[in-house]
Short mmCIF file of C-alpha atoms in Angstrom, two decimals:
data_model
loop_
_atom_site.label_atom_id
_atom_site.label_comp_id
_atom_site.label_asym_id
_atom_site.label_seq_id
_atom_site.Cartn_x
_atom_site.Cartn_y
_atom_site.Cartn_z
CA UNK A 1 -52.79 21.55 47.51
CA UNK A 2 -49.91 24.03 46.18
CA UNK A 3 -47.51 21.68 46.74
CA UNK A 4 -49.12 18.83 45.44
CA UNK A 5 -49.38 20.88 42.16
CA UNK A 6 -45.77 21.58 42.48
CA UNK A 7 -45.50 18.10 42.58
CA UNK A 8 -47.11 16.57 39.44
CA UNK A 9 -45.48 19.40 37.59
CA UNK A 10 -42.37 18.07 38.64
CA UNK A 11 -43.47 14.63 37.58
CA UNK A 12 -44.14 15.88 34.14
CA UNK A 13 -41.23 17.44 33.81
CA UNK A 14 -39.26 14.37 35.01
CA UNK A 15 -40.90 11.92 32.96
CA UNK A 16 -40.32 14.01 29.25
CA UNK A 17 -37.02 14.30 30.53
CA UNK A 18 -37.15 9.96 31.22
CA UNK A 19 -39.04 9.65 28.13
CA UNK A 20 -36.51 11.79 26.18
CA UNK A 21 -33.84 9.45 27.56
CA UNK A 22 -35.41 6.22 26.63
CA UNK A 23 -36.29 7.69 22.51
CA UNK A 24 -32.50 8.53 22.73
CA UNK A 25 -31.35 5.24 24.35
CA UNK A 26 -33.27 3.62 22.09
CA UNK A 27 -32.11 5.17 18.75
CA UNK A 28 -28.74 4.47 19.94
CA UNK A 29 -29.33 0.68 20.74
CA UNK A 30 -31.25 0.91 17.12
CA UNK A 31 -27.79 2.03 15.78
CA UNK A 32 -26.10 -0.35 17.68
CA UNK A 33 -28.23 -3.19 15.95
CA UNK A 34 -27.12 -1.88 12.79
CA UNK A 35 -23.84 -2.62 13.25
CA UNK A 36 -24.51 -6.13 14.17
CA UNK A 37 -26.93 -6.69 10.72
CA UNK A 38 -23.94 -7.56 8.26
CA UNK A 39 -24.98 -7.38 4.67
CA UNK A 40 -21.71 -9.06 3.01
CA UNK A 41 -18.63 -10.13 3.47
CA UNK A 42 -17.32 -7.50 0.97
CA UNK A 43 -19.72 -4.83 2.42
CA UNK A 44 -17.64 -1.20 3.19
CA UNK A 45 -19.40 0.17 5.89
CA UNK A 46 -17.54 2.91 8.12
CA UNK A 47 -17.46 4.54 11.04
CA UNK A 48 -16.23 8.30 10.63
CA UNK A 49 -13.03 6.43 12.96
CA UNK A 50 -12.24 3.85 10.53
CA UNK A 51 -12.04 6.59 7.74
CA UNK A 52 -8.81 8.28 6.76
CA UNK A 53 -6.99 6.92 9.58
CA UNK A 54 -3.03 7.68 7.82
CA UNK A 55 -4.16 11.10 7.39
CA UNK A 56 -5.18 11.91 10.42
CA UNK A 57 -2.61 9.96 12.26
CA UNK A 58 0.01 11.87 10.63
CA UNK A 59 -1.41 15.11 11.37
CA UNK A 60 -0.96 14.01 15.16
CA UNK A 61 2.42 13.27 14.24
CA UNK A 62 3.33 16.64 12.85
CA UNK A 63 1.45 18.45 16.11
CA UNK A 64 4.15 16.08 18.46
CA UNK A 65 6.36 19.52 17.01
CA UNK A 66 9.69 17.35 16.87
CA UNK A 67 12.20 19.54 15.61
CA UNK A 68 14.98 19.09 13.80
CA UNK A 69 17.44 18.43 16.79
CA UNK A 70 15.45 16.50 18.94
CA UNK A 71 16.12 12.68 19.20
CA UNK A 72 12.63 10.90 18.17
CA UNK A 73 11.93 6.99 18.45
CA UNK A 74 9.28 5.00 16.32
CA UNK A 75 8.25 1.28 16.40
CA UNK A 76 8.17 -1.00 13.02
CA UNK A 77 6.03 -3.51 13.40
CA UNK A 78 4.31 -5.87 10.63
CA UNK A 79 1.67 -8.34 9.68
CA UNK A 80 -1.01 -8.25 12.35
CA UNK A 81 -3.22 -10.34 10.01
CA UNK A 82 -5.42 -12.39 12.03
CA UNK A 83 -3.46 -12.06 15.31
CA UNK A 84 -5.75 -10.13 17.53
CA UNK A 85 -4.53 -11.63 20.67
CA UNK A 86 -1.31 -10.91 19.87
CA UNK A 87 -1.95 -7.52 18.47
CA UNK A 88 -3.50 -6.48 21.70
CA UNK A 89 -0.64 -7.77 24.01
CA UNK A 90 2.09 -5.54 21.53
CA UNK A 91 -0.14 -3.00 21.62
CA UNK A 92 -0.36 -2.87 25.51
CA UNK A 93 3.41 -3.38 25.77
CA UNK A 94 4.29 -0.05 23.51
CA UNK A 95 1.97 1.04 25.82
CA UNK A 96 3.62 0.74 28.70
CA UNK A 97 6.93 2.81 27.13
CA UNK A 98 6.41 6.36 27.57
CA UNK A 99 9.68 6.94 24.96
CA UNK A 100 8.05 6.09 21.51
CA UNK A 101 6.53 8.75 19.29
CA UNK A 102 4.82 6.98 16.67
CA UNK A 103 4.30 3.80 15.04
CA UNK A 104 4.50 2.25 11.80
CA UNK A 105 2.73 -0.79 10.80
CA UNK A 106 4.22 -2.52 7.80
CA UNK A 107 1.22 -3.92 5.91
CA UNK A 108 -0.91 -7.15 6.34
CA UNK A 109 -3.21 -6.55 8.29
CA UNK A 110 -5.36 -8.75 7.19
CA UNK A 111 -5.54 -11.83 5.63
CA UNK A 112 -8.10 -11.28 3.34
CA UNK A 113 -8.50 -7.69 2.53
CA UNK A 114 -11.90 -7.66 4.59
CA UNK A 115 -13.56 -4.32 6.70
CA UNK A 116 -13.99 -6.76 9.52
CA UNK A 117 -10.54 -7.35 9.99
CA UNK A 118 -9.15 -3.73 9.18
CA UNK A 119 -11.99 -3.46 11.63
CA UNK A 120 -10.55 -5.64 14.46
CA UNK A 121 -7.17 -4.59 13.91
CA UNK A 122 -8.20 -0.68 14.19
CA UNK A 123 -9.90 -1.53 17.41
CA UNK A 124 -6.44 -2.66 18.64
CA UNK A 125 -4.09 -0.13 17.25
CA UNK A 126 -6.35 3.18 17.53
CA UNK A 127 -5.64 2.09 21.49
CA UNK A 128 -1.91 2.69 21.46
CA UNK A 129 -1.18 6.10 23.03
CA UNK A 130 0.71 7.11 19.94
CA UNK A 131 -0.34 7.21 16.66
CA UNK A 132 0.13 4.67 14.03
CA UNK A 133 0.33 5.03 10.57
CA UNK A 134 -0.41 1.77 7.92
CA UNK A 135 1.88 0.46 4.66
CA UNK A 136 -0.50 -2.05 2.23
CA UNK A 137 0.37 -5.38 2.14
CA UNK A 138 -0.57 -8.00 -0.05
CA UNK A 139 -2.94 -9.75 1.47
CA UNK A 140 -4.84 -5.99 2.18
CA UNK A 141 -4.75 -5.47 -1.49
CA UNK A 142 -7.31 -8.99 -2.95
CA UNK A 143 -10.81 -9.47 -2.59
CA UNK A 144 -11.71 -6.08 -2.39
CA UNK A 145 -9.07 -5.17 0.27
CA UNK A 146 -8.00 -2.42 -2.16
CA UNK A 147 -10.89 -0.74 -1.85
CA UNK A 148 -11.32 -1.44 2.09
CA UNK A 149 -7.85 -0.18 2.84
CA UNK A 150 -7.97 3.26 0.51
CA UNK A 151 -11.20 3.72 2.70
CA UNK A 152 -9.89 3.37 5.78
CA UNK A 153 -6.39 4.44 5.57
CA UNK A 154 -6.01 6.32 2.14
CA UNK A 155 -3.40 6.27 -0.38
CA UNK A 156 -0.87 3.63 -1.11
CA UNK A 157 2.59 5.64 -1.61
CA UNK A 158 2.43 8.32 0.75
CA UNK A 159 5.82 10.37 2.29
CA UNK A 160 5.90 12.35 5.51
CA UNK A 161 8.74 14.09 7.30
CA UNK A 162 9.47 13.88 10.71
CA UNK A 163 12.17 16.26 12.62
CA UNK A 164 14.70 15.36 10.54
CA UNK A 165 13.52 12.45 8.88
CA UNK A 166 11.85 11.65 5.79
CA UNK A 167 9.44 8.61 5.79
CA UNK A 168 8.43 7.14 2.17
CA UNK A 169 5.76 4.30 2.34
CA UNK A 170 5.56 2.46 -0.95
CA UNK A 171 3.22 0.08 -2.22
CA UNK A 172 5.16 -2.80 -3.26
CA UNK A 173 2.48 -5.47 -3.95
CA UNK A 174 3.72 -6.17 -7.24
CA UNK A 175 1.78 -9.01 -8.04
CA UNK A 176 -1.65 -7.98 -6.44
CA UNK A 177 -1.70 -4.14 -8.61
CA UNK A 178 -0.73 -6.35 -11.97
CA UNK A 179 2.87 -5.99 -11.88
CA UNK A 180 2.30 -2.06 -12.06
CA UNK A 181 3.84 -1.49 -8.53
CA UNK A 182 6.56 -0.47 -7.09
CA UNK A 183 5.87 3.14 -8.78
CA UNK A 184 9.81 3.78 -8.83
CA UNK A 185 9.88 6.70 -10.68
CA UNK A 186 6.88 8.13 -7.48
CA UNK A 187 10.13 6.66 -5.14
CA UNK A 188 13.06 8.65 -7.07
CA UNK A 189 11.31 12.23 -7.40
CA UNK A 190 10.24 11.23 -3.34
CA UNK A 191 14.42 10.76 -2.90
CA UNK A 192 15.35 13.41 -4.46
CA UNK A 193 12.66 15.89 -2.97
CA UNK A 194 13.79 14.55 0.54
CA UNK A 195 18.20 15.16 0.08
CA UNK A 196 17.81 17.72 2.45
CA UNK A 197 16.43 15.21 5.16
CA UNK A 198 19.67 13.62 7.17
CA UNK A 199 17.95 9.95 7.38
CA UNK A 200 15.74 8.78 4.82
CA UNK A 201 13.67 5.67 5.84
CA UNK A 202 11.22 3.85 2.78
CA UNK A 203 8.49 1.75 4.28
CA UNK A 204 7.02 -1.33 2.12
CA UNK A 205 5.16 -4.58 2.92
CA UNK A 206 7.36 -7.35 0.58
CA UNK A 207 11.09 -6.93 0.50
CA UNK A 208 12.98 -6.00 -2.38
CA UNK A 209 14.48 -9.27 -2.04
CA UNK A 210 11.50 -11.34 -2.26
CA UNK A 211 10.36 -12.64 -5.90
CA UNK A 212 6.72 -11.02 -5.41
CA UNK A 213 8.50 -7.59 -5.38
CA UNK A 214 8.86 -7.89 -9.21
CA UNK A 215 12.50 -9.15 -9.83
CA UNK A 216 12.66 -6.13 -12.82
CA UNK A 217 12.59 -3.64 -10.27
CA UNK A 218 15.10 -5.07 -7.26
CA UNK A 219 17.67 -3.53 -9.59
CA UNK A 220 16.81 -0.33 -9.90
CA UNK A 221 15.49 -0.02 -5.93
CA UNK A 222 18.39 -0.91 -4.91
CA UNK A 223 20.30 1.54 -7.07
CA UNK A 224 17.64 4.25 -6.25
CA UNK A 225 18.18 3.89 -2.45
CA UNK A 226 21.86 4.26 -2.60
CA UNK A 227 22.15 6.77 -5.00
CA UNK A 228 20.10 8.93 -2.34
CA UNK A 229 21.69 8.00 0.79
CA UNK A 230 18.13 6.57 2.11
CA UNK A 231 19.33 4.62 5.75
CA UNK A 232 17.29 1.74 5.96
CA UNK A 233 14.94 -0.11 3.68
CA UNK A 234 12.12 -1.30 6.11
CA UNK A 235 9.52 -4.49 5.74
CA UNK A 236 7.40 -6.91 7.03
CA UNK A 237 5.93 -10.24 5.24
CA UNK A 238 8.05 -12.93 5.89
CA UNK A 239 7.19 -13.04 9.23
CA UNK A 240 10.62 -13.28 11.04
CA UNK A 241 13.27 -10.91 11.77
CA UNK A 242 15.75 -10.17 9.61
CA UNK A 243 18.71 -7.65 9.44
CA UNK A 244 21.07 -7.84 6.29
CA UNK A 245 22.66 -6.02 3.76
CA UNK A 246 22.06 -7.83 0.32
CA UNK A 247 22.90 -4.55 -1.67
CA UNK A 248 25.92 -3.54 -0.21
CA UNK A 249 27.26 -2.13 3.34
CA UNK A 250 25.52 1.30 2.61
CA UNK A 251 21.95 -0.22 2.46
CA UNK A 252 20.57 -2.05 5.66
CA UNK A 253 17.63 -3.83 4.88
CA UNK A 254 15.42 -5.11 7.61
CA UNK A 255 12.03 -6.86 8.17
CA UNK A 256 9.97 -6.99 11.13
CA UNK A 257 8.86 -10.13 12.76
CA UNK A 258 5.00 -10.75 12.26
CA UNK A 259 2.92 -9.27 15.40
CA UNK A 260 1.89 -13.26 15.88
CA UNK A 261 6.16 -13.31 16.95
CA UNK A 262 5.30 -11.12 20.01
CA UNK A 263 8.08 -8.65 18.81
CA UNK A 264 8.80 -5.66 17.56
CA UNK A 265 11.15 -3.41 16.33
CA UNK A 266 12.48 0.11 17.87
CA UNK A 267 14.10 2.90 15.99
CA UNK A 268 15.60 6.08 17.69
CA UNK A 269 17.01 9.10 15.74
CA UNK A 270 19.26 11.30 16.90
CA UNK A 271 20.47 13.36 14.54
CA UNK A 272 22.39 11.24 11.50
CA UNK A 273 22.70 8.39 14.19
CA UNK A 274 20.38 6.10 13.37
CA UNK A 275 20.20 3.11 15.52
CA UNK A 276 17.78 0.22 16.52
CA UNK A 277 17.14 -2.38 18.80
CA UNK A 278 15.05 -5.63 18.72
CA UNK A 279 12.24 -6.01 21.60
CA UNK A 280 10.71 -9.49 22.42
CA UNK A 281 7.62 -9.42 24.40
CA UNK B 1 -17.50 -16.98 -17.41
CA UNK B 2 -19.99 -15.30 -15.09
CA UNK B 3 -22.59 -16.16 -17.41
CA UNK B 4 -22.01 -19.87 -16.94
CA UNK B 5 -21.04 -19.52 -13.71
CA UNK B 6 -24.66 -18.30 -13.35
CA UNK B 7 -25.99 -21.04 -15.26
CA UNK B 8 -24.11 -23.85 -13.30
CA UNK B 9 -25.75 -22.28 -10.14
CA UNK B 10 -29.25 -22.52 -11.80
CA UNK B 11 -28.54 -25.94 -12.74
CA UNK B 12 -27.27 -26.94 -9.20
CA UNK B 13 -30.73 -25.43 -8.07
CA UNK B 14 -32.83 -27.38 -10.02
CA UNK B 15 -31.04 -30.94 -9.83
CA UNK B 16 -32.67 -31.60 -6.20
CA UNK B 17 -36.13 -30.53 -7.90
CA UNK B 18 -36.74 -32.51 -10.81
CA UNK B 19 -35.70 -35.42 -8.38
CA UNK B 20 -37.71 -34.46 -5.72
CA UNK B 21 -40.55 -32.85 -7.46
CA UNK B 22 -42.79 -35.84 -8.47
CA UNK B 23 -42.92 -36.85 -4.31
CA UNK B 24 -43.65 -33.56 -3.39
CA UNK B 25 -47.44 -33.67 -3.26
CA UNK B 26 -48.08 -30.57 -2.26
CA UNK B 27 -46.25 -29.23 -5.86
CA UNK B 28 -47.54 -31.52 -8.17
CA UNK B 29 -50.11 -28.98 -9.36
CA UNK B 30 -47.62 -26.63 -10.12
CA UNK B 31 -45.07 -26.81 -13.42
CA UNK B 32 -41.78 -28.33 -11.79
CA UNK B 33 -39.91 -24.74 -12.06
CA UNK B 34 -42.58 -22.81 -10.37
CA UNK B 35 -41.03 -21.72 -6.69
CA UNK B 36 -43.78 -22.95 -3.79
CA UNK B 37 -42.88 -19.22 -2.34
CA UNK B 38 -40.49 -15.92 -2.60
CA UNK B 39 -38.32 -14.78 -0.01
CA UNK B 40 -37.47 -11.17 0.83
CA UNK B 41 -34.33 -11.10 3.35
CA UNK B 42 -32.58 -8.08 5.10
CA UNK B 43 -28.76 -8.42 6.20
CA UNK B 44 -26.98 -12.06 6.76
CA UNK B 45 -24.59 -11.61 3.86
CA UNK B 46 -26.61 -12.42 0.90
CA UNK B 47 -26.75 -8.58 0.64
CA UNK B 48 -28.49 -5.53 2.43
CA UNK B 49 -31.86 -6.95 0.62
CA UNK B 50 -32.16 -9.78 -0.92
CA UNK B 51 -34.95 -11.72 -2.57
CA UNK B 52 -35.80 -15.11 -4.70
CA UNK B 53 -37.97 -17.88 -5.63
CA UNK B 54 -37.92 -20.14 -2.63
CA UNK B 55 -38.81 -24.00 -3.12
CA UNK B 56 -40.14 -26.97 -0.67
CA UNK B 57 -39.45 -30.20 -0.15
CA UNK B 58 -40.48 -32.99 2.64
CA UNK B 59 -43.20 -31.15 3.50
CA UNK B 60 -41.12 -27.79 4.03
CA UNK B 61 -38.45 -29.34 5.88
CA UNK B 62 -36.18 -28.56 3.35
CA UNK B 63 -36.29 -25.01 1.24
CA UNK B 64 -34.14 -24.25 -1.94
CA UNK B 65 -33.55 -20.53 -2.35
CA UNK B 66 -32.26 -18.51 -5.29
CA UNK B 67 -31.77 -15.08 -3.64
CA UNK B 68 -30.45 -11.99 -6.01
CA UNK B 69 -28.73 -9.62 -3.40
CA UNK B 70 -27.51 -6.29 -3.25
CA UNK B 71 -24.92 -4.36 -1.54
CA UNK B 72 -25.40 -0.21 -1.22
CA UNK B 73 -21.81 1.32 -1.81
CA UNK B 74 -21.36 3.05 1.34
CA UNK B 75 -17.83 3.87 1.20
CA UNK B 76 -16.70 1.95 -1.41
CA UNK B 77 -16.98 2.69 -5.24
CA UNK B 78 -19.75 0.65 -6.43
CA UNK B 79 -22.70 -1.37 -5.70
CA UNK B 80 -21.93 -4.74 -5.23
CA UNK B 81 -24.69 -7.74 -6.50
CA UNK B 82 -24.55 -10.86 -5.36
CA UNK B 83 -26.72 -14.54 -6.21
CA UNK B 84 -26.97 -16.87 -3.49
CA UNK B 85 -28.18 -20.29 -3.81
CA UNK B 86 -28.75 -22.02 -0.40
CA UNK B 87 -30.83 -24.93 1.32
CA UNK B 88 -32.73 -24.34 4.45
CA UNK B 89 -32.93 -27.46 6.42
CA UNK B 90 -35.61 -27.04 9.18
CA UNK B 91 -34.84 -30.96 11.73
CA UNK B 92 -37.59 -30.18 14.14
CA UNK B 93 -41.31 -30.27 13.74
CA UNK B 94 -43.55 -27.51 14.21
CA UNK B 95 -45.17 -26.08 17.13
CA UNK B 96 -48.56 -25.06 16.64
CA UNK B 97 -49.52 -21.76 18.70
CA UNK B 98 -53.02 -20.99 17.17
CA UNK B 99 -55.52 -21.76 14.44
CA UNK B 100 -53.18 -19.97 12.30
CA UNK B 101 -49.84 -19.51 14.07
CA UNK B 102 -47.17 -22.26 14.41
CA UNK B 103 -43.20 -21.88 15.41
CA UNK B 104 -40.81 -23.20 13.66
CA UNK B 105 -37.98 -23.84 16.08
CA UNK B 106 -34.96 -24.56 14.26
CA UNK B 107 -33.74 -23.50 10.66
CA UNK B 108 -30.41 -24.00 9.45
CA UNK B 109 -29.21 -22.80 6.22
CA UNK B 110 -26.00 -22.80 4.23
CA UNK B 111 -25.37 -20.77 0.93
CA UNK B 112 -22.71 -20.29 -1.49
CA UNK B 113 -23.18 -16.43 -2.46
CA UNK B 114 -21.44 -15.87 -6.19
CA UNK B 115 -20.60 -11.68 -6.74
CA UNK B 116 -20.87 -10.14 -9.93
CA UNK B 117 -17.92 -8.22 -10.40
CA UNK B 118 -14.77 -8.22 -12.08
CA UNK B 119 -12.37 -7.57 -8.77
CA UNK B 120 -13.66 -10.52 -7.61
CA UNK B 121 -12.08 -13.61 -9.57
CA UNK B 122 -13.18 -16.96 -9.58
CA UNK B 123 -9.51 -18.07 -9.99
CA UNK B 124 -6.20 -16.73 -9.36
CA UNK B 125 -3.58 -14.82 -12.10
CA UNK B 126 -1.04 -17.74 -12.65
CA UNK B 127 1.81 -15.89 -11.88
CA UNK B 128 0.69 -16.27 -7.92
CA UNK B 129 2.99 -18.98 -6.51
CA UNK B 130 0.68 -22.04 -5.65
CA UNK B 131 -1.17 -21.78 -3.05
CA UNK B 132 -0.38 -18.32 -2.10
CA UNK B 133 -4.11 -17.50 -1.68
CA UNK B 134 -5.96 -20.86 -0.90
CA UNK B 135 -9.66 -18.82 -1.36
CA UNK B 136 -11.64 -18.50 -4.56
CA UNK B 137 -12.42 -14.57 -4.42
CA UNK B 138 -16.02 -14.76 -6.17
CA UNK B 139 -17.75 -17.11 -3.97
CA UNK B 140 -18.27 -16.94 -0.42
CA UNK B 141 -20.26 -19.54 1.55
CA UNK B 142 -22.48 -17.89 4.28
CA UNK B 143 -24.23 -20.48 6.89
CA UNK B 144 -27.13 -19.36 9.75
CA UNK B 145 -29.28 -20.85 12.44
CA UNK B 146 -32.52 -19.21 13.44
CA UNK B 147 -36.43 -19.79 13.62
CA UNK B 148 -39.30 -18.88 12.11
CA UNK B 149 -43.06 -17.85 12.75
CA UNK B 150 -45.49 -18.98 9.87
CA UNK B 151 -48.67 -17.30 9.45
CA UNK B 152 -51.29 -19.17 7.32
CA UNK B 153 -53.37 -17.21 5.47
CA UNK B 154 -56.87 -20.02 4.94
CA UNK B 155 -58.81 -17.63 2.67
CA UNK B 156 -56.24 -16.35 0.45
CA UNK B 157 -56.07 -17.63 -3.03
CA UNK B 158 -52.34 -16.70 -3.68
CA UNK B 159 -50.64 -16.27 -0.94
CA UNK B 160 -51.38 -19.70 1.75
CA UNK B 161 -48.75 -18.70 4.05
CA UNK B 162 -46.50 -15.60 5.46
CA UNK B 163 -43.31 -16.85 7.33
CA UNK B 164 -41.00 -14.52 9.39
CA UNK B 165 -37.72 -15.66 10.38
CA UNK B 166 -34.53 -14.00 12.22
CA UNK B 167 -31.03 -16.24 11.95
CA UNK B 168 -27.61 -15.42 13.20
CA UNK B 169 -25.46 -15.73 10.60
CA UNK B 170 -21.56 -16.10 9.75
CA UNK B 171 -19.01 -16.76 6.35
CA UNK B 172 -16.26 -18.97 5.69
CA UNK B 173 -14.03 -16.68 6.03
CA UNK B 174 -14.53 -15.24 9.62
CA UNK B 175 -15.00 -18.69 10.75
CA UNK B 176 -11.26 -19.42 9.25
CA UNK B 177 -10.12 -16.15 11.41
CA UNK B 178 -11.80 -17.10 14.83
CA UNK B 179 -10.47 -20.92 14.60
CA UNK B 180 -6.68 -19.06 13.91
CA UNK B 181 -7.46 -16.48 16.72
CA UNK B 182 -10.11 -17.84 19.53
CA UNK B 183 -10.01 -14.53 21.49
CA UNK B 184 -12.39 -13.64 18.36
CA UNK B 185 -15.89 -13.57 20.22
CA UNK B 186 -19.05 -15.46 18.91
CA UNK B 187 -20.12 -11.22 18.37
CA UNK B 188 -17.18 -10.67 16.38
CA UNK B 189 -18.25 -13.60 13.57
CA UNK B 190 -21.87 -13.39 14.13
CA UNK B 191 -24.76 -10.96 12.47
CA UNK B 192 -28.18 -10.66 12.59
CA UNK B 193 -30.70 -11.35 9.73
CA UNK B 194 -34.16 -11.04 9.02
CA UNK B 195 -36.61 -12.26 6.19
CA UNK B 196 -40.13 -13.32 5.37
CA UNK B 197 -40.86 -15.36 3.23
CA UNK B 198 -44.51 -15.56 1.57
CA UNK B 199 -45.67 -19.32 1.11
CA UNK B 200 -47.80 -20.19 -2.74
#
């Protein structure tokens, strides 16, 4: 009889504890539904994830500790618009190197500035084992991209340093912020707060040499860069690899391949030696 | 140019009506412009809510809808509003379950959603080079499949009929993305909607 009290009071217990379980799995199948009721095209709707991802990428960065003296590598890669099957294949490859320490992902990431694709290409990049830190590109800056990609990855022209490197990323979607961008005078106090930095990278989505950079301000970039020693001038959005110098012997300027090209780009620092090296998937 | 915008959509509304009106027995009681019903719809992309005079033709197998739609802000910076003008086109008979209960298995719509707001333009700044964006920015066509359950409502004096309806339902422009990339899942282009809309 004891026992069989025991028992049911066991039961009880068991079945608030089932019932608890089943209010809780279904509040979280609720939420789940959520996510799949879309109310536009144009809707922002986060997860805390998808908010201030640059921010908080960058504040892994600066806990990796690289000092000074150590030798550091980083990946430039660009225009992952649309190319999720791609994206996932370069993102499992970078993957599978245990030498790079961050990554930087030169703008487009969409095609048409929507949450669903920052979305999708999150979902890919939030997997690489390092983290990854976003440039705008024009195509993330119409519709309401503008607005989708401040949420999600914060400001436009944002500087970092790493050991002893300084990273500028400018916003150079001249066209798309009504000829208002590049903020060059943002870029010269940037170069000038940074001479004590031995390499000096600035990050954009359009080349300088492109027309949609704003031919007023190729000039003065140019100038800018060389007057404060900066060692590369990195890009993505034409899609294919390029290396040149169009300003001169002291200014390399190179642009990634689109991630669609199953390539990427590799950058190790060692000290003043700056060097890079081309990987095809 | 929203305001005729706006009007063009209105117009584009009521061209199939005052054709279609004077065969439509079951609204020849009513002044042409008077909807046969109003539609309240959650999700879909016409907005979180959105709701509109609905209209019948062919004895319901086709619907006009002119749905006014909002957007909450979440995290962006301001409420978006949206009018959608679509056609639901409903091919297959309906199944009657009860006195007052019938299925309707198959509704199709497509819409063409216009959004008040000055980011979104209806064309692009000329100094784009052509074709550099091959979208108009403003106007988004939205497309769903789904069914329906009518309720009718015999002794009611306004309201004849209750109809609730779920749809999966996609854009133009996620369509464009998953034929570019097919490892984009049905899930990834596809959302939920649901709606009810009360019959006159």
């Amino acid at each position: 009889m004891r026992n069989t009290c025991m028992m049911l009071t066991k039961i009880k217990r068991y079945s608030r504890v089932l019932l608890l379980t089943v209010i809780w799995g279904s509040l979280a199948l609720l939420h789940q539904a959520c996510e799949e009721f879309e109310y536009s095209p144009y809707e922002i709707r986060l997860d805390d994830d998808e908010k201030n991802i640059n921010q908080r990428n960058l504040e892994k960065i600066k806990a990796l500790n690289i000092a000074p003296t150590d030798t550091f590598r980083f990946v430039l890669t660009a225009d992952a618009q649309g190319f999720y099957e791609e994206n996932e294949k370069l993102v499992a490859h970078i993957n599978r190197r245990d030498d790079i320490d961050f990554v930087l992902l030169g703008g487009d990431l969409t095609d048409f500035g929507l949450v669903k694709e920052f979305k999708l290409v999150h979902e890919d990049f939030k997997t690489l084992n390092v983290p990854y830190v976003a440039v705008v590109g024009n195509h993330d800056a119409i519709n309401n991209g503008k607005e989708a990609f401040t949420a999600m990855y914060g400001d436009y022209d944002i500087s970092f340093a790493v050991g002893n490197s300084k990273f500028i990323l400018l916003n150079t979607n001249y066209l798309e912020f009504d000829k208002q961008v590049p903020n060059l005078n943002w870029l010269e106090e940037e170069l000038k707060a940074a001479a004590d930095y031995e390499n000096v990278f600035v990050v954009s989505h359009i080349p300088p040499t492109n027309t949609e950079f704003g031919e007023e301000n190729q000039e003065r970039y140019a100038n800018l860069l060389k007057q404060y020693n900066a060692t590369f001038s990195l890009h993505g959005h034409n899609h294919s690899y390029k290396y040149h110098f169009p300003f001169g012997e002291e200014l390399p300027v190179l642009e990634t391949a689109a991630t669609e090209k199953l390539e990427y780009v590799v950058f190790t620092v060692a000290g003043d030696n700056v060097s890079f090296k081309r990987v095809l998937i | 140019m929203t305001i005729r915008l706006l009007l063009g959509l209105v117009c584009l509304l009521s061209l199939p009506l005052q054709t279609m009106a004077q065969g439509d027995s079951t609204s020849t009681a009513r002044k042409w412009y008077a909807p046969d019903g109003v539609t309240l719809q959650f999700a879909g992309n016409v907005g979180m809510f959105a709701a509109g005079p609905s209209y019948s033709f062919l004895n319901d197998k086709i619907n006009a809808e002119l749905l006014y739609g909002v957007v909450p802000k979440f995290e962006a910076e301001e409420v978006l509003h949206l009018l959608t003008v679509r056609s639901i086109f409903k091919p297959v008979n309906r199944i009657q379950l009860s006195n007052q209960l019938q299925v309707t298995p198959v509704r199709l719509n497509l819409g063409l959603s216009y959004y008040f707001r000055d980011q979104f333009s209806t064309s692009w700044d000329s100094s784009y080079p052509k074709n550099y964006y091959w979208w108009t920015s403003s106007l988004r066509i939205t497309g769903g499949i789904g069914a329906e359950m009518n309720y009718s409502l015999r002794n009611s004096s306004t309201v004849k009929e209750l109809s609730l309806y779920g749809e999966l339902s996609t854009y133009d422009l996620i369509v464009t993305s998953a034929i570019k990339d097919p490892t984009l899942t049905a899930w990834d282009i596809l959302s939920f909607a649901i709606g009810v809309r009360a019959g006159f």
